[in-house]
XYZ file of C-alpha atoms in Angstrom:
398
model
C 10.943 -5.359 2.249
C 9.068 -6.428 -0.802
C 5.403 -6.721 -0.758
C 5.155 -10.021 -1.009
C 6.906 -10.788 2.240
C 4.554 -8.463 4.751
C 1.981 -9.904 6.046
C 3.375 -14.024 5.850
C 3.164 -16.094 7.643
C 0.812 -16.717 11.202
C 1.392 -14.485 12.481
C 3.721 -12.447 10.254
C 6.802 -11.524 12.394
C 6.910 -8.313 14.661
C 8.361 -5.780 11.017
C 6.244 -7.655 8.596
C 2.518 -6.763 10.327
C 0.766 -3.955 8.980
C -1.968 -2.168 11.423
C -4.455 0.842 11.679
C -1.053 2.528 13.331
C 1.401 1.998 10.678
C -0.570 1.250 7.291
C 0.508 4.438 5.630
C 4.194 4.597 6.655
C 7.324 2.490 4.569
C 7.364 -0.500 3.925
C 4.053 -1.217 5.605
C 2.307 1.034 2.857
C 3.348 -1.958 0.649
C 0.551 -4.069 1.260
C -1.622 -1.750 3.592
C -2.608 0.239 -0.060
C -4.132 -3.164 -1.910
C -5.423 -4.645 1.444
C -7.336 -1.243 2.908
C -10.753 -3.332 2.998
C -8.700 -5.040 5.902
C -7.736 -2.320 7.668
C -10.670 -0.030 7.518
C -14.591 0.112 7.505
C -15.222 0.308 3.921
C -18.728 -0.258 2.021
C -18.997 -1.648 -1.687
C -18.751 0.224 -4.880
C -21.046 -2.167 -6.971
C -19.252 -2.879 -10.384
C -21.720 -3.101 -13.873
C -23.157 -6.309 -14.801
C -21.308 -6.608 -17.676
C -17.442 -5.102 -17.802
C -16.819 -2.712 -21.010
C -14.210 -4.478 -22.900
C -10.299 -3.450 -23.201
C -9.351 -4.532 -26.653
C -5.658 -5.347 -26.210
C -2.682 -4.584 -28.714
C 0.356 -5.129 -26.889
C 3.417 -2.794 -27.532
C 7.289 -2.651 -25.697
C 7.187 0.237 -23.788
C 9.429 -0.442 -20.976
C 12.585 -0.506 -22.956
C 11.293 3.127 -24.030
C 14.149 5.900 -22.967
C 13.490 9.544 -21.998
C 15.004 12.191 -20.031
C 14.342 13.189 -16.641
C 13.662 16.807 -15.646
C 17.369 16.854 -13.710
C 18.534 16.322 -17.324
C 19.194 12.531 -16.796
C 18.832 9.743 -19.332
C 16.168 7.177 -17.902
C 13.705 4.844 -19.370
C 10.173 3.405 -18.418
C 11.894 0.188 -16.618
C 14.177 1.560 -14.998
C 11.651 4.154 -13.264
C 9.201 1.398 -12.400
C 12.257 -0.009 -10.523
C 13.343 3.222 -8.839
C 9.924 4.880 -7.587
C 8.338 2.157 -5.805
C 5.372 1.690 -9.010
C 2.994 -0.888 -8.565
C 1.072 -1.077 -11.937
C 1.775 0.875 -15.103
C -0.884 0.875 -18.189
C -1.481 2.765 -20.864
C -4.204 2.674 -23.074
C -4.043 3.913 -27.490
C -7.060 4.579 -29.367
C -8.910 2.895 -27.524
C -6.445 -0.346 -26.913
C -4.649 -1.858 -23.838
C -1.212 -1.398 -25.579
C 1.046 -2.204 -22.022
C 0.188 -3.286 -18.739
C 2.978 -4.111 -15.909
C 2.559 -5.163 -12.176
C 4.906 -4.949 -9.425
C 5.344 -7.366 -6.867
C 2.260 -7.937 -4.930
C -0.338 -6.320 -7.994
C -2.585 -8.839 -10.697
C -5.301 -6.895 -12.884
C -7.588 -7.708 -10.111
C -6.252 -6.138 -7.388
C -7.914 -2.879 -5.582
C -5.114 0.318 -5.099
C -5.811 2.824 -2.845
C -6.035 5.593 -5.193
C -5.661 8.840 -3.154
C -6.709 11.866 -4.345
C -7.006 10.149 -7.798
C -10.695 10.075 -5.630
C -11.263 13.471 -6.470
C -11.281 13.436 -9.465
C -13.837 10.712 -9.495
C -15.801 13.196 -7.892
C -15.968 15.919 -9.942
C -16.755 13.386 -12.884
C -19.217 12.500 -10.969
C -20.581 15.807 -10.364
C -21.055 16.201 -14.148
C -23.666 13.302 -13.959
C -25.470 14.621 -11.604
C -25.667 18.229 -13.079
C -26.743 17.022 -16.224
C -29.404 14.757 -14.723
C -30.373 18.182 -12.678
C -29.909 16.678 -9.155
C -27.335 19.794 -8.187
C -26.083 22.828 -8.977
C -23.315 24.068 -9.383
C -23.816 27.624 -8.742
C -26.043 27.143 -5.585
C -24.981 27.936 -1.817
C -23.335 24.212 -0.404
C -25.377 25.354 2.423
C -28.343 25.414 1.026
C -27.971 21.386 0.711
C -26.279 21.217 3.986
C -27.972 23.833 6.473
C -25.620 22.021 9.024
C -22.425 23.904 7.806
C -24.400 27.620 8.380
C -21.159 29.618 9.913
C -18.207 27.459 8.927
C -15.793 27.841 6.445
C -18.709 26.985 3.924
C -20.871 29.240 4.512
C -21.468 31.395 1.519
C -19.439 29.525 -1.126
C -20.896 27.509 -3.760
C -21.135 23.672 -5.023
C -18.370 25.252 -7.948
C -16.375 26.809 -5.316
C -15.551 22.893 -3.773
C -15.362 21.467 -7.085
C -12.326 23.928 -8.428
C -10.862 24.419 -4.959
C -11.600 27.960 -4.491
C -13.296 27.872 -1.122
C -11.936 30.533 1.410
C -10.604 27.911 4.479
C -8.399 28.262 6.731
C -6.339 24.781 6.411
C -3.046 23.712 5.427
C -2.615 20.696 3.241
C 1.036 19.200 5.516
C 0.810 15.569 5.332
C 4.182 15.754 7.572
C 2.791 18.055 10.452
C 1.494 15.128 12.894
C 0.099 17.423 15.064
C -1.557 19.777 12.388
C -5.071 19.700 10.515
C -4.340 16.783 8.140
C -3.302 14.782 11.109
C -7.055 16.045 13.111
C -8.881 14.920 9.635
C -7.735 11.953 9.488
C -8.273 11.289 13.037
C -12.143 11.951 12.171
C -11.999 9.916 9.190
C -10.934 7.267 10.615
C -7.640 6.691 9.040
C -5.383 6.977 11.687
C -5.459 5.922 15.414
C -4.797 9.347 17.677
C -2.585 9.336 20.206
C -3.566 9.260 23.637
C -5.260 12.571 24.912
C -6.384 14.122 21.949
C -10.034 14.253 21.227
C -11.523 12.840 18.298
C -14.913 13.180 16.468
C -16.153 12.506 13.491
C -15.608 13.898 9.826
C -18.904 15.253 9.391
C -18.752 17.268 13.187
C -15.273 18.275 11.781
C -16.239 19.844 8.824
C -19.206 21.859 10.411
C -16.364 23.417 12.642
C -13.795 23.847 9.774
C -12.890 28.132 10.158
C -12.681 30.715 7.023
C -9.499 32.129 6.164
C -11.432 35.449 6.088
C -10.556 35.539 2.205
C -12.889 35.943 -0.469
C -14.350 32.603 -1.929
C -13.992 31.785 -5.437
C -10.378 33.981 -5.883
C -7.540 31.700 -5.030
C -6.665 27.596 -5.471
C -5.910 26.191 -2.015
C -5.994 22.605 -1.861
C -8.298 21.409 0.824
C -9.194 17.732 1.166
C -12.194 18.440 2.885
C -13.883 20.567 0.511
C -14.163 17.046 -1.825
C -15.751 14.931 1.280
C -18.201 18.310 1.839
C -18.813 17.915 -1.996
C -19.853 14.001 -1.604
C -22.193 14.587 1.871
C -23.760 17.140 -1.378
C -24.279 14.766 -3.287
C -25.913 12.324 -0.509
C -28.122 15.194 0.616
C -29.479 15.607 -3.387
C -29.995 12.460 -4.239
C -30.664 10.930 -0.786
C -28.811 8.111 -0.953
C -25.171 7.218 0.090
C -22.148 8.160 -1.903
C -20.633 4.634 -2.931
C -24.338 3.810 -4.106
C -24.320 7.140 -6.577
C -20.965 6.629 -7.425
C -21.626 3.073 -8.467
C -25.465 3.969 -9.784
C -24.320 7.016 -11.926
C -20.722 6.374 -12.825
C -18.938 2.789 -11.969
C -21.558 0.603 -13.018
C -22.376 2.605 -16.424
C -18.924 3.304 -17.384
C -18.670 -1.099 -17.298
C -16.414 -1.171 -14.166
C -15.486 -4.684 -14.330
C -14.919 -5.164 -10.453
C -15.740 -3.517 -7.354
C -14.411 -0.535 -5.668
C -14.442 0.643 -2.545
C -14.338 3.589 -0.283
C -13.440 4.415 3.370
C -15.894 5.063 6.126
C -15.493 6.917 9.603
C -17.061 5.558 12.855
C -20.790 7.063 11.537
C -20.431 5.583 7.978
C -19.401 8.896 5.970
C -17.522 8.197 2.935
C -13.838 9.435 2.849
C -14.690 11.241 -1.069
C -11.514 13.026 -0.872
C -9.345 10.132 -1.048
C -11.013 6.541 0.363
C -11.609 4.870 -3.311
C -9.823 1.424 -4.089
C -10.057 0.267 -7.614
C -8.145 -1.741 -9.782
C -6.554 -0.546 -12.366
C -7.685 -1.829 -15.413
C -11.386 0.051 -14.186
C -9.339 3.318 -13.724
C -7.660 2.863 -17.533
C -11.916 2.057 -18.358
C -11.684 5.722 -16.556
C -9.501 7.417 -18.124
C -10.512 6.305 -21.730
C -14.365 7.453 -21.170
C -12.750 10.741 -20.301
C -10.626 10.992 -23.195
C -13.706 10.296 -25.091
C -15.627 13.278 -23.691
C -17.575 11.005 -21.508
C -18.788 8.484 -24.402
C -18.461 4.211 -23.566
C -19.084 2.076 -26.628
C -21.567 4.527 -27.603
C -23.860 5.544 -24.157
C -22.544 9.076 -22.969
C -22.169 8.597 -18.943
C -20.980 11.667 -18.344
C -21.983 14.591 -20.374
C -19.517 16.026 -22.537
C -20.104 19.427 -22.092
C -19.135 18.689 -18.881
C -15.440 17.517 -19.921
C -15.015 20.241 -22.645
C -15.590 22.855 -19.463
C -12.784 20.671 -17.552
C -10.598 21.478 -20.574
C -11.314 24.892 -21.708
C -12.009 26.860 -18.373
C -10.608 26.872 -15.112
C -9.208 30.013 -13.030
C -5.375 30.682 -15.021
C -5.095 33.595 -12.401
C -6.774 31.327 -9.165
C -3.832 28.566 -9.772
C -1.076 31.202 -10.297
C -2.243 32.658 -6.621
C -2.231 29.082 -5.212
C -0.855 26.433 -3.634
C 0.679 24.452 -6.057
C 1.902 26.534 -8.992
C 5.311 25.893 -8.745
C 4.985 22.317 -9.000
C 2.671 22.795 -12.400
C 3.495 26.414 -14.064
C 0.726 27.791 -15.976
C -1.761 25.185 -15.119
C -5.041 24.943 -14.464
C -7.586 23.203 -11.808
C -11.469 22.258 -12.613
C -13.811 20.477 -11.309
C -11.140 18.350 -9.430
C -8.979 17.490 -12.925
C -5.345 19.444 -13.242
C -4.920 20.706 -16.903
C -1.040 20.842 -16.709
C -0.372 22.497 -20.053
C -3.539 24.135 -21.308
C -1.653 24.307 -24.698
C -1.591 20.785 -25.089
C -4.623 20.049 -22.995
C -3.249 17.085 -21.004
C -5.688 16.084 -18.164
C -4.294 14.614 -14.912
C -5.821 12.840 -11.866
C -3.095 13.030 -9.322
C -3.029 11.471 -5.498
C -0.142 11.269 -3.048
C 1.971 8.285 -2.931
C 2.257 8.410 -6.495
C -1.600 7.789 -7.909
C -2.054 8.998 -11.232
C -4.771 8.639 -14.349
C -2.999 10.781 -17.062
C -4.902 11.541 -20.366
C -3.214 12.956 -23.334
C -5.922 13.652 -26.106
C -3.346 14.859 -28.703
C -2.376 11.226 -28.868
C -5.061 9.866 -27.926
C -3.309 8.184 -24.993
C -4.829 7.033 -21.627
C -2.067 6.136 -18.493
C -2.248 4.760 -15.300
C 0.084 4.576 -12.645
C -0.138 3.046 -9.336
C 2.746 3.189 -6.607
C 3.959 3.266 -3.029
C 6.353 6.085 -2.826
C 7.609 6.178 0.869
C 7.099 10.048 0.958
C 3.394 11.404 0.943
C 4.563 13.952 -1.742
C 7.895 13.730 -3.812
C 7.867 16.288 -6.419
C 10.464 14.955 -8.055
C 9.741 11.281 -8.875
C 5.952 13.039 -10.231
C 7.552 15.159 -12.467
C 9.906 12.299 -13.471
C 6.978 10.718 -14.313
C 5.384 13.596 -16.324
C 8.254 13.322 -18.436
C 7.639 9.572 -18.912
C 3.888 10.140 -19.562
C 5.062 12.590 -22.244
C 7.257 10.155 -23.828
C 5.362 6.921 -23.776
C 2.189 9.159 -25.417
C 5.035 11.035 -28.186
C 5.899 7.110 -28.939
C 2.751 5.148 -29.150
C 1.353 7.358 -31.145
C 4.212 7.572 -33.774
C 4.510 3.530 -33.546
């Protein structure tokens, strides 16, 4: 079902309505990912005043072949067919050089963006370190005396930002019974099924166990620890997160619309994952990081901040961790993947196919935006690395 026919007509029929029970399964996902502000509490990400322009000089990219990591010959249109994609730009020096929507998708549409959220958040982070309203070396609960003997207890404000806190919980977006299924449940994302017990995300996280392993010594990929790392940033600057992401990030970075994030039944934000942004302000994004922070001259975010994202990072913490199969010799910091520290690619990644890739040996900026049926699929991301790769290699040498 295209997304274009869910959701018609009134009402829609029986397999074309999209609820609170079935927004995040195929093909409801469709249209429950640009229509989340209709589905769930949400509060306003305020967008600047006045957007931050996006220069455009258009280029063919879709034509552009490459090969796949199976060792198949693919291009750029035919995997914007094939993997469900929903917007595709990419961003040269500075210029809008290609932008593509799928059914469903204008440049003013809000994506859910996943765990592309994250990523936000460590950004983020550097604002407020640099303006000296955290740090990132303290105790998380010496901000939030509420999480004294959970899993945070003893690990620091660095420790959520690189994904090194000592937790016992799995990351298995397919166990519906296990603790992704409970977290949503007190997020407020999905409904639970009758019997089970719900509270909410902020009661779940002060009961979140340890592992019993040291903090700071091994990348395990915790949702949580990025919604622990927003309620920080509420208790330091004492206001809500959407109002200091939009006060010290969307607004001065010249978002040109607003975003939005996800609430649970008390109003805490969802900072792991809730955002929904159009695309055009994540390419605005993605440029300010290539740019070590800078937009049209004001630095937003301090640069010092993005050369750490880039140059450190735990080599021997990611090679103990979850996901080092998937990425070889990477590296995680401050919420930003460093896939090949040689070439110093940068890569905000969420499930269901989110992804803000920036290349600064070509000075290339890329987003993609999809549906992908399957939470994770390993292979259509790395299918996509490969066309990241290739679009950068050829823009730059056009």
């Amino acid at each position: 079902m295209r997304p274009s026919e869910i959701m018609r007509g009134s009402p829609a029929a029986p397999q074309a309505q999209v609820t609170r029970a079935n927004w995040r399964t195929f093909p409801a996902i469709r249209w429950g990912f640009t229509h989340v502000r209709e589905l769930l509490p949400t509060a306003e990400i305020r967008r600047a005043d006045q957007a931050s322009p996006l220069p455009m000089a258009p280029r063919e990219i879709l034509g552009l072949g490459f090969v796949a990591p199976d060792g198949t010959e693919t291009s750029v249109s035919a995997t914007l067919q094939e993997t469900f994609a929903d917007a595709l730009l990419v961003m040269h020096r500075g210029a809008l050089v290609h932008e593509w929507y799928g059914d469903g998708m204008t440049a003013a549409t809000p994506h859910l963006i996943c765990s592309v959220s994250k990523s936000i958040a460590g950004t983020l982070g550097g604002v407020l370190v640099g303006r000296g309203l955290i740090d990132p070396d303290a105790q998380v609960v010496s901000y939030l005396p509420e999480l004294k003997g959970s899993a945070y207890d003893g690990c620091t404000v660095r420790h959520l930002l690189d994904m090194t806190v000592g937790i016992a919980f799995e990351e298995n977006y397919e166990d519906p019974a296990g603790d992704v299924a409970r977290y949503r449940y007190a997020s407020g994302w999905d409904l639970p099924p009758p019997g089970v017990e719900v509270t909410d995300q902020r009661s779940l996280l002060a009961r979140m166990p340890a592992s019993g392993k040291p903090h700071g010594k091994v990348f395990h990929y915790v949702s949580p620890n990025t919604d622990v790392l927003g309620w920080v940033y509420e208790r330091a600057c004492g206001a809500s997160y959407p109002a200091i992401l939009s006060e010290y990030l969307w607004q001065p970075m010249g978002a040109a619309e607003n975003a939005s994030m996800t609430l649970d039944a008390l109003g805490a934000s969802r900072s792991a994952g809730g955002i929904s942004a159009t695309a055009r302000d994540l390419v605005r994004f993605g440029e300010m990081i290539r740019c070590r922070g800078n937009v049209a001259g004001r630095q937003v975010v301090p640069g010092w901040w993005i050369d750490d994202i880039h140059t450190n990072g735990d080599s021997q913490a990611w090679a103990d961790g979850d996901l080092a199969e998937i990425f070889p010799g990477a590296r995680y910091r401050s919420k930003w993947y460093t896939i090949d520290p040689a070439r110093g690619d940068l890569a905000a990644i969420g499930i269901h196919g989110q992804w803000i890739y920036v290349d600064v040996q070509t000075d290339t900026v890329i987003v993609k935006l999809a549906t992908h049926p399957k939470a994770m699929d390993i292979a259509l991301d790395l299918r996509w690395l490969a066309a990241y790769r290739a679009i950068a290699a050829h823009v730059a040498a056009s």
